Structures are given as C-alpha cells and as structure tokens.
Tab-separated table of C-alpha atoms in Angstrom:
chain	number	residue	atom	x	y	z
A	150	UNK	CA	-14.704	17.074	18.526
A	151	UNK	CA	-17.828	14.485	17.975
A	152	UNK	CA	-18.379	11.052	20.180
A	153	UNK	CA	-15.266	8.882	20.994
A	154	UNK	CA	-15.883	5.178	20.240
A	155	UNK	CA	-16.856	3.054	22.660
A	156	UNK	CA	-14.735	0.107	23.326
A	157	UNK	CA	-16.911	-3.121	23.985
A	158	UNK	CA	-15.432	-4.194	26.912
A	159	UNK	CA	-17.134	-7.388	27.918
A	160	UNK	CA	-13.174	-8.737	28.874
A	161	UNK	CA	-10.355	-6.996	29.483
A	162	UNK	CA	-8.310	-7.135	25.458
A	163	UNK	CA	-5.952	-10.229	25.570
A	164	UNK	CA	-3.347	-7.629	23.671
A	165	UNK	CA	-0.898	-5.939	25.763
A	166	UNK	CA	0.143	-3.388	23.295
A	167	UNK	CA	-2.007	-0.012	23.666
A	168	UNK	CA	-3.339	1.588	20.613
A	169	UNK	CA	-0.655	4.418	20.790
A	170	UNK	CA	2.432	2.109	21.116
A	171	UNK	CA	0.771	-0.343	18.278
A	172	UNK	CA	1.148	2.819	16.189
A	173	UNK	CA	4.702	3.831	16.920
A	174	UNK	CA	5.696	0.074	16.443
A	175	UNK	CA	3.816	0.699	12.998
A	176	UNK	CA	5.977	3.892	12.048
A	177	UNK	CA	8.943	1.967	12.908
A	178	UNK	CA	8.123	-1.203	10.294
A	179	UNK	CA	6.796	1.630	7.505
A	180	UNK	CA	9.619	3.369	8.348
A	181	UNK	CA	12.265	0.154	7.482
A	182	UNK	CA	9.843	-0.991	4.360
A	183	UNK	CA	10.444	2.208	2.981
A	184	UNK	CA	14.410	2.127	3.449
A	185	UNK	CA	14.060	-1.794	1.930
A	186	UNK	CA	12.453	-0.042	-0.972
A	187	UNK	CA	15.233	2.717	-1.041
A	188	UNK	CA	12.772	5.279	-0.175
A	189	UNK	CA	12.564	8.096	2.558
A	190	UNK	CA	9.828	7.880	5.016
A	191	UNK	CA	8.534	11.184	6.362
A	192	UNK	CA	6.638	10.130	10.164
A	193	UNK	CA	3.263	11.947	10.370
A	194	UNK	CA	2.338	13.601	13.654
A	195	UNK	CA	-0.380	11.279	15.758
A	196	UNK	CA	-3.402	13.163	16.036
A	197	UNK	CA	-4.441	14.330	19.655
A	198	UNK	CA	-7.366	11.885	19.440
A	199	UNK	CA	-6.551	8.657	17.686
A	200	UNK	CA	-10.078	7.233	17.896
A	201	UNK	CA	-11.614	10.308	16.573
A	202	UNK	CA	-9.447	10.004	13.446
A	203	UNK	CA	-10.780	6.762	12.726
A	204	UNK	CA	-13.629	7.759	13.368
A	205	UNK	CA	-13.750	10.267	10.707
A	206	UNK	CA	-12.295	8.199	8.401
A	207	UNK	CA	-14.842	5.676	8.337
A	208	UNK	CA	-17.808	8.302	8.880
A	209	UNK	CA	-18.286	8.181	4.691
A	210	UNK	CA	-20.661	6.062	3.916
A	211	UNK	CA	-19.658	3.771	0.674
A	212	UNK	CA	-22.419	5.264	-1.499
A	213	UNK	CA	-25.519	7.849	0.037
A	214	UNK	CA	-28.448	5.138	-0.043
A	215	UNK	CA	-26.217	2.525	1.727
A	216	UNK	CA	-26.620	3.428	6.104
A	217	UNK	CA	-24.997	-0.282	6.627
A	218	UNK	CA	-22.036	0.424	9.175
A	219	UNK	CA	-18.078	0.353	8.225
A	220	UNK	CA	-14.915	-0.655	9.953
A	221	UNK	CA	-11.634	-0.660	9.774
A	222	UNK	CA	-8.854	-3.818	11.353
A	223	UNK	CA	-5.583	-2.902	12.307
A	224	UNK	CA	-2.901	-6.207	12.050
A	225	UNK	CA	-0.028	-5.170	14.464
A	226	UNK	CA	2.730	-7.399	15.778
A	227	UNK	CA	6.315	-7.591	17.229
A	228	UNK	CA	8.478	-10.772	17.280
A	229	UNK	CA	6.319	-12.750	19.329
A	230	UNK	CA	2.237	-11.416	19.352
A	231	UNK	CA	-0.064	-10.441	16.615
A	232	UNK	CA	-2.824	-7.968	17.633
A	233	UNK	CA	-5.744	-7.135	15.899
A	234	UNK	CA	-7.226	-3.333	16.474
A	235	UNK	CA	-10.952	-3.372	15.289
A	236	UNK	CA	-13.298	-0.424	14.659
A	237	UNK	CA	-16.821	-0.361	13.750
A	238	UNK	CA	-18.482	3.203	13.028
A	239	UNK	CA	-22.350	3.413	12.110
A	240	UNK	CA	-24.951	6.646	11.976
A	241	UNK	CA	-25.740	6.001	15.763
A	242	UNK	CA	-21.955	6.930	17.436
A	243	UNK	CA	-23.724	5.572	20.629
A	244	UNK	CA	-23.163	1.921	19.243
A	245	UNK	CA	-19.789	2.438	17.987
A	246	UNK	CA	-17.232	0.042	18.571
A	247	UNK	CA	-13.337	-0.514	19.894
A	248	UNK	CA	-11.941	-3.961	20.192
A	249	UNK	CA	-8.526	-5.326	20.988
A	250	UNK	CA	-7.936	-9.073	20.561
A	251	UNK	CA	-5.115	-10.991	20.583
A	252	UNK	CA	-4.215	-13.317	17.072
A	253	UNK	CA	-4.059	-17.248	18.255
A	254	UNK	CA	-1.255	-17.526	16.266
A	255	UNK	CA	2.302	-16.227	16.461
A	256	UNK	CA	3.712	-14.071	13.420
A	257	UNK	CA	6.305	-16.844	12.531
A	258	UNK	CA	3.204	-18.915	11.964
A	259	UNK	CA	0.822	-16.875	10.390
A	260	UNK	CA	3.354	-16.352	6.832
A	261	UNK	CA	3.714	-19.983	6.263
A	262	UNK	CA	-0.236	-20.861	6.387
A	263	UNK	CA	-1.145	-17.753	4.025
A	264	UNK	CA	1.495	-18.872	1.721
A	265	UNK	CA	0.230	-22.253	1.583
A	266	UNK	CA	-3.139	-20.960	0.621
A	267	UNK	CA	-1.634	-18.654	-2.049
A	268	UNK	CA	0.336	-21.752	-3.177
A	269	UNK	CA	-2.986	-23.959	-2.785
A	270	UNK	CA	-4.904	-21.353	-4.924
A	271	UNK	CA	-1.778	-21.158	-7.569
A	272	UNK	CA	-1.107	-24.556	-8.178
A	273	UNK	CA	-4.615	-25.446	-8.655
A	274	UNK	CA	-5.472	-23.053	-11.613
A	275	UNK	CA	-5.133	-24.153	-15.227
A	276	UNK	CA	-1.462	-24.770	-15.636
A	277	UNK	CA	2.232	-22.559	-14.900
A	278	UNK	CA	4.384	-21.354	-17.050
A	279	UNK	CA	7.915	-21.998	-16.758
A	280	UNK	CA	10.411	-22.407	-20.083
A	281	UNK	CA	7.646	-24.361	-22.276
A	282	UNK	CA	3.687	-23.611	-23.378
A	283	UNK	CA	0.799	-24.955	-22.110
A	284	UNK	CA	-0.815	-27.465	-23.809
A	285	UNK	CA	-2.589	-26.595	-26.696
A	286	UNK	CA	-6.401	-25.628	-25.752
A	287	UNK	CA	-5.905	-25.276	-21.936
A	288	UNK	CA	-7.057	-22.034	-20.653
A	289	UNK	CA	-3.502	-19.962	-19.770
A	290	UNK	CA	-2.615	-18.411	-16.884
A	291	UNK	CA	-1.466	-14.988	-16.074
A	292	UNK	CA	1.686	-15.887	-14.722
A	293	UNK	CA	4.725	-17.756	-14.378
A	294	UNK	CA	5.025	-20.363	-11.659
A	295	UNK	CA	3.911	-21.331	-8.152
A	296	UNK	CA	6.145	-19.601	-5.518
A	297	UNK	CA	6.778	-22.857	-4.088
A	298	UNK	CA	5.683	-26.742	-4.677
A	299	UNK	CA	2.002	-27.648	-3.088
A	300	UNK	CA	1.585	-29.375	0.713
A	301	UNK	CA	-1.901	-30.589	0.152
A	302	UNK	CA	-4.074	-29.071	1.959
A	303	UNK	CA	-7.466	-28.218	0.461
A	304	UNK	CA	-8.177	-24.048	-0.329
A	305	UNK	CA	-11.186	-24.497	1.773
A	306	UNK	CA	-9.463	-26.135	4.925
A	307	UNK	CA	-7.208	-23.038	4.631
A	308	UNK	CA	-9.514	-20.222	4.340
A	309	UNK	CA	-12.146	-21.786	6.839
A	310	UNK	CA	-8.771	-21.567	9.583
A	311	UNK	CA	-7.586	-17.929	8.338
A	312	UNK	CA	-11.095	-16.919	9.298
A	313	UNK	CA	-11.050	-17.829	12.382
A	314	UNK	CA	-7.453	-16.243	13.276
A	315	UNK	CA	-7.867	-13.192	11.170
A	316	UNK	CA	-11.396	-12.173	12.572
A	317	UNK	CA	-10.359	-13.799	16.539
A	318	UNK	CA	-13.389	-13.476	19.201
A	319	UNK	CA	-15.505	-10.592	19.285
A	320	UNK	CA	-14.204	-9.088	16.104
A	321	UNK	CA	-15.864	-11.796	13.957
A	322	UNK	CA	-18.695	-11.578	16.174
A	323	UNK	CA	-19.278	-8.125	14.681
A	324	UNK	CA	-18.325	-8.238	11.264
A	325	UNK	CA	-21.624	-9.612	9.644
A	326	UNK	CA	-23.767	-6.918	8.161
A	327	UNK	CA	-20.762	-3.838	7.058
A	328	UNK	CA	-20.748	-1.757	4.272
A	329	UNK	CA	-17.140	-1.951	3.701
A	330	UNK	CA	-14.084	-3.130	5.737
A	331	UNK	CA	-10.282	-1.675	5.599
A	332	UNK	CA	-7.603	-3.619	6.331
A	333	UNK	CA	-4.361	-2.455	7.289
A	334	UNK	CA	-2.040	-5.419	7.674
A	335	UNK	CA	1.478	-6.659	8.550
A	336	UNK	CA	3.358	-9.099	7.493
A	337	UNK	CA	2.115	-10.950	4.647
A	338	UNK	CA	-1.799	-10.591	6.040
A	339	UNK	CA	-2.468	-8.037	2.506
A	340	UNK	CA	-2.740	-11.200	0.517
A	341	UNK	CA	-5.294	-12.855	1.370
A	342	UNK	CA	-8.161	-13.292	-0.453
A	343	UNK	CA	-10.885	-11.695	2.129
A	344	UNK	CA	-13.431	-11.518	-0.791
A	345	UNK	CA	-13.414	-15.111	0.572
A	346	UNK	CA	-13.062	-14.977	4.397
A	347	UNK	CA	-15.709	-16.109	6.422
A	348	UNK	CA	-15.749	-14.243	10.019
A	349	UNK	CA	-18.923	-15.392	11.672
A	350	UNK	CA	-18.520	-19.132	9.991
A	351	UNK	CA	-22.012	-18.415	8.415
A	352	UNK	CA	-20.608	-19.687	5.091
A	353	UNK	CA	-21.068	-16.648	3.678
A	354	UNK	CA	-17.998	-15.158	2.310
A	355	UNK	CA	-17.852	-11.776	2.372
A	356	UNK	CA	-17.943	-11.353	-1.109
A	357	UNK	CA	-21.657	-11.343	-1.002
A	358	UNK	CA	-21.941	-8.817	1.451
A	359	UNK	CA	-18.576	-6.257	1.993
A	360	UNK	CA	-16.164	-4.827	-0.272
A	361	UNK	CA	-12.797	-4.646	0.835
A	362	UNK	CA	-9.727	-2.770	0.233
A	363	UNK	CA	-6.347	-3.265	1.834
A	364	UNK	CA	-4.663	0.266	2.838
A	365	UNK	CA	-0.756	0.732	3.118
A	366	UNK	CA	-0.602	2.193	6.741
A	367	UNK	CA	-2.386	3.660	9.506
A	368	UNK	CA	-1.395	7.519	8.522
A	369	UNK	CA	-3.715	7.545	5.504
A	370	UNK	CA	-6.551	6.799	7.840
A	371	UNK	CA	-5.315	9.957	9.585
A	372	UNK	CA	-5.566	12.138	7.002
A	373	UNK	CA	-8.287	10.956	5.890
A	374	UNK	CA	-7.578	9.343	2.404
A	375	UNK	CA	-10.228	8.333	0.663
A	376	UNK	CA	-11.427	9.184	-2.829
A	377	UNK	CA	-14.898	9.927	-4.504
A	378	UNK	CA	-15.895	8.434	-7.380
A	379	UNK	CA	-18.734	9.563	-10.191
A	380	UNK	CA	-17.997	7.183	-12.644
A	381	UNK	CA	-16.676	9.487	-15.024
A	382	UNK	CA	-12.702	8.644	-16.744
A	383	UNK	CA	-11.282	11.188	-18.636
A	384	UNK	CA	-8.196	9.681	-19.888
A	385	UNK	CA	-7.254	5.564	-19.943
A	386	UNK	CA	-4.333	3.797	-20.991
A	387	UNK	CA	-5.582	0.612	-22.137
A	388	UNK	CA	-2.382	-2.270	-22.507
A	389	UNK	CA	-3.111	-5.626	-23.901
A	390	UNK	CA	-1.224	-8.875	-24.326
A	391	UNK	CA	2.268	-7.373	-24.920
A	392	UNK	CA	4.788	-9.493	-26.922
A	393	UNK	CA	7.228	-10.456	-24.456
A	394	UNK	CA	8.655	-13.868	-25.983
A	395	UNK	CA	12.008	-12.039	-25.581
A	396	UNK	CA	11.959	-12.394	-22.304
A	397	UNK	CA	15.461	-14.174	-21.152
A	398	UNK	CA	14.046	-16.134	-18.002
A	399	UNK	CA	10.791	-16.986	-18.594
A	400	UNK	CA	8.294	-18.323	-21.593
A	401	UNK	CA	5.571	-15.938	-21.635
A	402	UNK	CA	2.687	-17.216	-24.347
A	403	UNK	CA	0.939	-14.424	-25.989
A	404	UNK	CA	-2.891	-14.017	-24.133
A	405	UNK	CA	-5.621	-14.205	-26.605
A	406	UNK	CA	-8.213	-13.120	-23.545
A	407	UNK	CA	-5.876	-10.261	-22.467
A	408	UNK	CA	-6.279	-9.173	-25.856
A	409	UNK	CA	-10.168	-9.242	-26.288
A	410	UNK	CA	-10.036	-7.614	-22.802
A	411	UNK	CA	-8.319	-4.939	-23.854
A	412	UNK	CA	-10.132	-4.214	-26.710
A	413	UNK	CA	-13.668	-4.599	-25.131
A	414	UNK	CA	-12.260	-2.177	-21.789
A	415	UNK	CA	-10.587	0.426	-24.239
A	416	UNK	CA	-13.365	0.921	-26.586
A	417	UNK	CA	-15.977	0.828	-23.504
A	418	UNK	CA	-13.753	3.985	-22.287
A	419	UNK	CA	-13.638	6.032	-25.852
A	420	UNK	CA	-9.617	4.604	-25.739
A	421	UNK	CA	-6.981	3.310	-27.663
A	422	UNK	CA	-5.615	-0.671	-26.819
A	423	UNK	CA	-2.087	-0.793	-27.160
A	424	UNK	CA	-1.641	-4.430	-27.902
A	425	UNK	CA	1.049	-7.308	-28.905
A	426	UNK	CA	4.227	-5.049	-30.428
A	427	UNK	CA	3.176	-1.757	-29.660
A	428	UNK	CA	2.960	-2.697	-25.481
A	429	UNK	CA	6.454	-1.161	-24.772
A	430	UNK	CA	7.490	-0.326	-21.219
A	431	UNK	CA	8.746	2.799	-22.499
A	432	UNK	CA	5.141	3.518	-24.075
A	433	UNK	CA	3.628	2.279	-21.031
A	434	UNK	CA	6.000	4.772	-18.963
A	435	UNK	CA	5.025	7.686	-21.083
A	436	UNK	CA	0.867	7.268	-21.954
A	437	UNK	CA	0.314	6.568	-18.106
A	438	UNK	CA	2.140	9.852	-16.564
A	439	UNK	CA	-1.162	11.499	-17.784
A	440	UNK	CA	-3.812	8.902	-17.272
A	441	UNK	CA	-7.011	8.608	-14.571
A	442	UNK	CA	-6.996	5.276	-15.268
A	443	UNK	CA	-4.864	2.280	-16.051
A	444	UNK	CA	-5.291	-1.452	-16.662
A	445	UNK	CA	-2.747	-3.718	-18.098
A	446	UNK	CA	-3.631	-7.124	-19.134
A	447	UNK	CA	-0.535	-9.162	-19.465
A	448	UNK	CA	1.465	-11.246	-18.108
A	449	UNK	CA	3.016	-10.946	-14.648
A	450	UNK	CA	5.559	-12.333	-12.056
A	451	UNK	CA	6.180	-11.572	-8.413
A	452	UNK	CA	9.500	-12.585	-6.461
A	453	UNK	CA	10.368	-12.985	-2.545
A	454	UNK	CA	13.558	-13.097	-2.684
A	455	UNK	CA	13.713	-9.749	-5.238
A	456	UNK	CA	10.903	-7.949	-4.860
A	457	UNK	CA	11.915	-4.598	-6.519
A	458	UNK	CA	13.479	-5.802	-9.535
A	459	UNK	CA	12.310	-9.254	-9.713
A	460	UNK	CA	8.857	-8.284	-9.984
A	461	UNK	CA	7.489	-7.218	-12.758
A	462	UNK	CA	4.710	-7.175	-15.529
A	463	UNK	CA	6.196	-8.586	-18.935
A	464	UNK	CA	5.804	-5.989	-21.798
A	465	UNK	CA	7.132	-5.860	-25.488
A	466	UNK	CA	11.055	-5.979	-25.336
A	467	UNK	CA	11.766	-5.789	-21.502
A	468	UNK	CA	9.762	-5.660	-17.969
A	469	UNK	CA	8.485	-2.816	-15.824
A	470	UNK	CA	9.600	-3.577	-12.359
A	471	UNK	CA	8.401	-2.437	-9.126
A	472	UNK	CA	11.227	-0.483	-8.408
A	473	UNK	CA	10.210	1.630	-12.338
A	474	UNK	CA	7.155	2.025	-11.076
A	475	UNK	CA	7.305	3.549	-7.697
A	476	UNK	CA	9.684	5.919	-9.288
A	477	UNK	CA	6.924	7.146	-11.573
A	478	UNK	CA	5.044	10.623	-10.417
A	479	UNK	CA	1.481	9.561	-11.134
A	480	UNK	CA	-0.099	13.131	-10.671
A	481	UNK	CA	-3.409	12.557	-11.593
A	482	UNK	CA	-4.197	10.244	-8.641
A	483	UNK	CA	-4.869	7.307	-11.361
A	484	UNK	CA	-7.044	4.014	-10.374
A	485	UNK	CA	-4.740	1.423	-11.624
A	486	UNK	CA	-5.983	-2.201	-12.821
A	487	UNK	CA	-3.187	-4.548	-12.905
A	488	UNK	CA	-5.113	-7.989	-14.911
A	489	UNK	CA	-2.203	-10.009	-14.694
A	490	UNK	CA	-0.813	-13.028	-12.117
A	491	UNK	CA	0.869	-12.704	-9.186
A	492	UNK	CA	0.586	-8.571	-8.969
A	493	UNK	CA	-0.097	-8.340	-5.125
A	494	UNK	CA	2.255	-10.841	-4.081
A	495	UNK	CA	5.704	-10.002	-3.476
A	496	UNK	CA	8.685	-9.588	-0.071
A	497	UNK	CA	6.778	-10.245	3.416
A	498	UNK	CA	8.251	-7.549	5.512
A	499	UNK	CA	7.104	-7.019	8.823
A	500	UNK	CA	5.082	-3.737	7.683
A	501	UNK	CA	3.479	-5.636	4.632
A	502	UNK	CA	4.387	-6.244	0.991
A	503	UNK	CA	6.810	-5.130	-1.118
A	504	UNK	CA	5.968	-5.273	-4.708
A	505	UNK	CA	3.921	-3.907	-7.831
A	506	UNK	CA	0.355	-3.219	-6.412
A	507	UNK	CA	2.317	-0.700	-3.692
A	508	UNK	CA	4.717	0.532	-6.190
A	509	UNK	CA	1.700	1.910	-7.796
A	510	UNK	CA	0.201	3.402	-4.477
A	511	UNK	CA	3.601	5.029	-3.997
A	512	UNK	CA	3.690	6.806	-7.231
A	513	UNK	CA	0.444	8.413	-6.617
A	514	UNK	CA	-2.798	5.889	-7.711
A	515	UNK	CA	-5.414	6.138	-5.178
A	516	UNK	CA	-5.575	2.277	-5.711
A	517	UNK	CA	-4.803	-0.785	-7.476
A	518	UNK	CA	-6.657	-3.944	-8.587
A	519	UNK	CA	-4.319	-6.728	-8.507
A	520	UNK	CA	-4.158	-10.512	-8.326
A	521	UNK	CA	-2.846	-12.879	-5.814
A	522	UNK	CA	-1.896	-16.079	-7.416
A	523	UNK	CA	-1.995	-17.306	-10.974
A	524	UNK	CA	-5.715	-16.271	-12.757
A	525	UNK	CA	-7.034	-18.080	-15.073
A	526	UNK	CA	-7.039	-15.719	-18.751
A	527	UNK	CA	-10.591	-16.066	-19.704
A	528	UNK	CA	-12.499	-16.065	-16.596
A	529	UNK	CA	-10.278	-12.872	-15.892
A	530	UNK	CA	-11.275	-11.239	-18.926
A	531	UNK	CA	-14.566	-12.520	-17.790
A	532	UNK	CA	-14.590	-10.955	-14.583
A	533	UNK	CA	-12.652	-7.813	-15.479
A	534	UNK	CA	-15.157	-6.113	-18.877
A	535	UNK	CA	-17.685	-6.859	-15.673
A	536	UNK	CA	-15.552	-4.643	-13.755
A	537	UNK	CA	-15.087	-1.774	-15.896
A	538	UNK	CA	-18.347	-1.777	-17.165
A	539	UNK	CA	-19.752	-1.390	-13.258
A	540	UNK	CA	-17.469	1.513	-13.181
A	541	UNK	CA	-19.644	3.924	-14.828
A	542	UNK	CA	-22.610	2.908	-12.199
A	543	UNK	CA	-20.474	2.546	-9.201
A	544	UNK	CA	-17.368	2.643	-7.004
A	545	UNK	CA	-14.491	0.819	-7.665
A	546	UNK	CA	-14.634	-0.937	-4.459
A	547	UNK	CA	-18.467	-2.153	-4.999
A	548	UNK	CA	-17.602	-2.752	-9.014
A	549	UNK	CA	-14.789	-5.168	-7.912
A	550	UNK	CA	-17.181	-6.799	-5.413
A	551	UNK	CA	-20.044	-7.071	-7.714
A	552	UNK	CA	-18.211	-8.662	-10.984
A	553	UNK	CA	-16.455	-11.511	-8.368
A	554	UNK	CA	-19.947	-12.247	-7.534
A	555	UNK	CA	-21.397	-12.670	-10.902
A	556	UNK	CA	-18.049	-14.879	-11.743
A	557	UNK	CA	-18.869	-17.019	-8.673
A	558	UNK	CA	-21.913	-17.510	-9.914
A	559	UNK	CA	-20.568	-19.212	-13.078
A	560	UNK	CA	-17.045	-20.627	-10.673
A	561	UNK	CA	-18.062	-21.279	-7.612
A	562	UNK	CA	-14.381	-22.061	-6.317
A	563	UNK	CA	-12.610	-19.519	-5.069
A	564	UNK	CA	-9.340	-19.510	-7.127
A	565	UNK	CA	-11.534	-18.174	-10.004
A	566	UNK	CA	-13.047	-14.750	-8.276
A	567	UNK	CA	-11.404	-14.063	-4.768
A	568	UNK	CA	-7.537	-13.390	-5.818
A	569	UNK	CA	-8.791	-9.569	-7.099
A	570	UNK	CA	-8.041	-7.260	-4.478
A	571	UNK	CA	-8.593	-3.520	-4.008
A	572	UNK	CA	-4.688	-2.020	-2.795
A	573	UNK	CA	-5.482	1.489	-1.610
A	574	UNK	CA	-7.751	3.683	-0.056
A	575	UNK	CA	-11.355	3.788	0.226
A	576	UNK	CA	-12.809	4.866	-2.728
A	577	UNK	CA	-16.734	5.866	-2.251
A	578	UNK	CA	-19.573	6.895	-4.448
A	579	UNK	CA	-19.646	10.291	-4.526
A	580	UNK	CA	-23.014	11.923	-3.096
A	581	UNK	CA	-24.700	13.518	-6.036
C-alpha cells in the first residue's frame, strides 16, 4: 500500500468540507459540465485510499535527473466557500504533505477579479480586432476582441492579489522549490496565467522555477493519467494562417507570423504546412484523426455566453467549434498546440471551463497548449518555433516553461509569455 501523506497540521484546516465530500461535490459539477456540453458523464469509483492515489500520481518525477518534489492543488467550492486541497509528494514519503485551507475570497468574487486580469492582459496587447484592420505595421493579434471593456487596474496589482488567494497560508508557504504543480480548478480558476503567480511573494514567478499544467478533474489523478514523452512525433498536422475573410461576424486579417510559424514548425517535424486556402475545417477534421501532434496557428475567438458553438478557431470557409471538436475521436492520444487568441477561455461553470482547449482533452489529446487572452502574432511565433524545437530535448510541460522564459527575457511583461498554458495531464520525460 506505501506511506499515507502526512497532513501538516500546525492548525486545525479553516475548510469544513472533508476530502471525500470535496470529491463527491466534484462529481456532481463534472457531472452537470458534461450535460452543459451535451455529453454523458460516467462517475469513477473513489479509490479505497484517496491519499494514496495522489500519491501515486505525483510519485513520477518530471524527468529522471530532476529529485525536486511535485504537488498537486485541488480548487473546490459550493455556493458560499472555496477550498483549496494541497499535496506535496517528494523521494522521502516521511516529509510528505496534506493541507486544507480555506480561499479568503468567496466564489462570486473570485470570477470577476480573474476576468479583470484576463481583460487587463487582453486589452493591453497590440490592438483587437473587431469589423476593421489594424493599423498598418502594428503587430496583430490572435484574436478578436476583449471579452469586456477595461476597469484599470494594473496586470501586476492583479496577479500580486491572485497569489495570495490562490496559494492562501501554508500552501504558498510550501510551494517554492517543486518540480511541477497540477492544478485542478473550479470555476474560472483554469485561466489564469500561473506561469506568472507568485506564491511565496519572492517575486519570482513560477515560470522560472515550475511547469504547470491544468488537469480537467480529480478522476484522472486516480487513474493515474499521465503521459511519457521521448521526443519523438511520428505524424503532425501543421495549419497556418487560414483564409477566413469570409467570416460573417468578424474581420479576421490574414497572419503573416502564423504563417512563418507554420512553416518553420512543419518543416522542423519532416511535415507538410497547410496554409492560407488550403486551411479547411474539413481538411483540418480529416489530417488530424491520425495525427500525434497538432498545432494550428490562426486566428481564434472564445464566447461566455456560447461556449460550444461560439467558440471557435477561424479556418478557410467556416469555423471549427468546440462542440466539432469534442465530437472528434482523437485515437492516437495527440498533443495538441492551439497558437491562436483566446483558446482557453470560454463558459465559467462551477466545474471549470467550457470551451476549445477541453474540447480537445475530450476527444482524446493528452493535452493542449492554448492561450488566454489576445497574443501578440510575432512574439507568439517567437515563443512557439522555441517550443517545438525544445520538444525533441524535452517534455512538453518543461518545453512550454522553458520558451516563456527565453521570451521573458526579450518581454519582460507578462501579457507577452504567461497566457500559454498546458490543458491536460502531466506529461513527463520518459526514463531512458
């Protein structure tokens, strides 16, 4: 059976809601998400020992020289408390930790202040697109338009506050110094940018330190869901800068960085780049079926109020929405790269988001790389050739980490390098 965790219990955990019922209220939100989404949720069956499954889960190390510890925090909440569930795992099980805390903010809080970051972060990039082009030699955006109009308040006021409610007490306390971090979340928590979160208020994000990914629920921790990489891609679909001026809603400029993005990731990868006319969603929807990898760099849009069919990434002669693409059977287990604006956000439910990035998860990718606000075309192509090329060296997770850091070092703020984030399971270097 192995060591239990050890919960540090220097005060009794401000959260009344035990780690079993947390978990049923958890099946119950998944369980509505999924009907939202007009899908069937199967329950899994809690394992005997809930701690040891966590345990397990985070036993992998991220790659075999790294011995750093890993964790994994749980965002729960009903109607009127947010909880967060921490767990910390190293070599040494005798030093293994539990910890409960309590959020100091209530959940009909919490949405409003991440969407004024994402909104912060949005409006602050190059320029939107809405029914006209930018000006001529500004840098274009991924995207079409801020989900809302700007309050004011600086990124960095923001993120220095979300720090210090998302990582509460003695869960920021022990954050400095992991490996990796999973974060299963509620509400709207997936989006934010933790590449820039500072838990101990060190002022070191933990970009420089961490990677991150953002899992869909608590069962994949249970089966133990994560994914080894060795840096080898058999077959990529490589989509560029589609032609979608026909769009009837919104004025989508063709991407001249998309494009060179494209290129330079397909012929890194030995593949073809489908780009302007030929970047169909009915190609798309056939080449990908088959692929081990996928990145799309194009245009994309994310809605609140319609997040199955009014999100979508803007292709030659129509869209491919999230409801198309959770439909797909993506058998291969394929890591998708989603270079476009806006392709995390989507409908706050109480379980998490609705929208592309999970549509993709759904269908069967083990993860996907997607944005959280507007991103800026060059720096993205910029920051994603970085990517791919770390791919054949590394993990996804620890590529993804490593090219925000080199763009940070050219950006420093971060609307430029933290609104990349890993949806999905863990994916670790495979020993050997």
């Amino acid at each position: 059976m192995g060591p239990a965790l050890a919960i540090d219990d220097e005060s009794e955990p401000l959260c009344p809601i035990s780690m079993r019922e947390a978990i049923t209220l958890e099946q119950n939100q998944i369980e509505h998400l999924f009907r939202e989404r007009g899908l069937l949720y199967l329950a899994p069956k809690l394992a005997e020992d809930l701690q040891l499954s966590v345990e397990t889960y985070l036993t992998h190390k991220q790659s075999p020289g790294d011995p750093r510890d890993r964790a994994l925090l749980f965002f729960i909440g009903n109607s009127e408390t947010l909880c967060a569930m921490y767990w910390r795992v190293g070599d040494d099980p005798r030093f293994n930790l539990f910890i409960i805390e309590q959020l100091a903010v209530a959940p009909a809080d919490i949405v409003p202040l991440i969407d004024d970051l994402v909104v912060e972060m949005q409006s602050s990039s190059a320029g939107v697109l809405r029914q006209a082009r930018p000006k001529i030699g500004e840098s274009l955006p991924r995207g079409a338009s801020p989900v809302r109009a700007r309050r004011g308040r600086p990124a960095e006021q923001i993120l220095a506050e979300l720090s210090q409610i998302l990582f509460p007490g003695r869960i920021g306390a022990h954050v400095q110094g992991l490996a990796s971090l999973t974060v299963i979340p509620c509400l709207n928590i997936g989006i934010v940018p933790f590449a820039a979160m500072d838990p101990d208020g060190d002022r070191v994000p933990l970009v420089e330190t961490t990677v991150v990914n953002v899992e869909a629920e608590l069962r994949h921790v249970y089966e133990n869901r994560a994914f080894g990489w060795n840096g080898i891609i058999g077959s990529a679909v490589v989509f560029g800068d589609p032609d979608a001026g026909s769009d009837p809603e919104w004025s989508f400029p063709r991407l001249p960085g998309a494009q060179r993005e494209a290129i330079a990731v397909a012929e890194r990868l030995g593949a073809e780049a489908v780009l302007g006319e030929a970047a169909t969603s009915r190609r798309m929807i056939d080449d990908i079926r088959q692929a081990d990898y996928i990145h799309i760099a194009a245009h994309g849009l994310s809605s609140v109020e319609s997040p199955l069919d009014g999100s979508f990434l803007a292709l030659t002669g129509g869209r491919l929405t999230a409801r198309s693409i959770q439909a797909l059977d993506l058998y291969k287990s394929p890591l998708v790269v989603l270079s476009a604006c806006q392709t995390g956000l989507g409908g706050p439910l109480d379980a998490g988001i609705v929208g592309l990035a999970r549509g993709f998860v759904i269908a069967g990718a083990i993860g996907t790389v997607a944005t959280l606000w507007n991103v800026d075309d060059d720096v993205t192509a910029l920051l994603m050739m970085d990517f791919v090329a770390n791919l054949q060296t590394m993990n996804p997770l620890d590529a993804l980490r490593t090219a925000q850091q080199r763009v940070r070092s050219l950006y420093q703020h971060p609307r430029y390098w933290s609104g990349f984030m890993f949806f999905g399971s863990r994916t670790i270097t495979s020993p050997g």
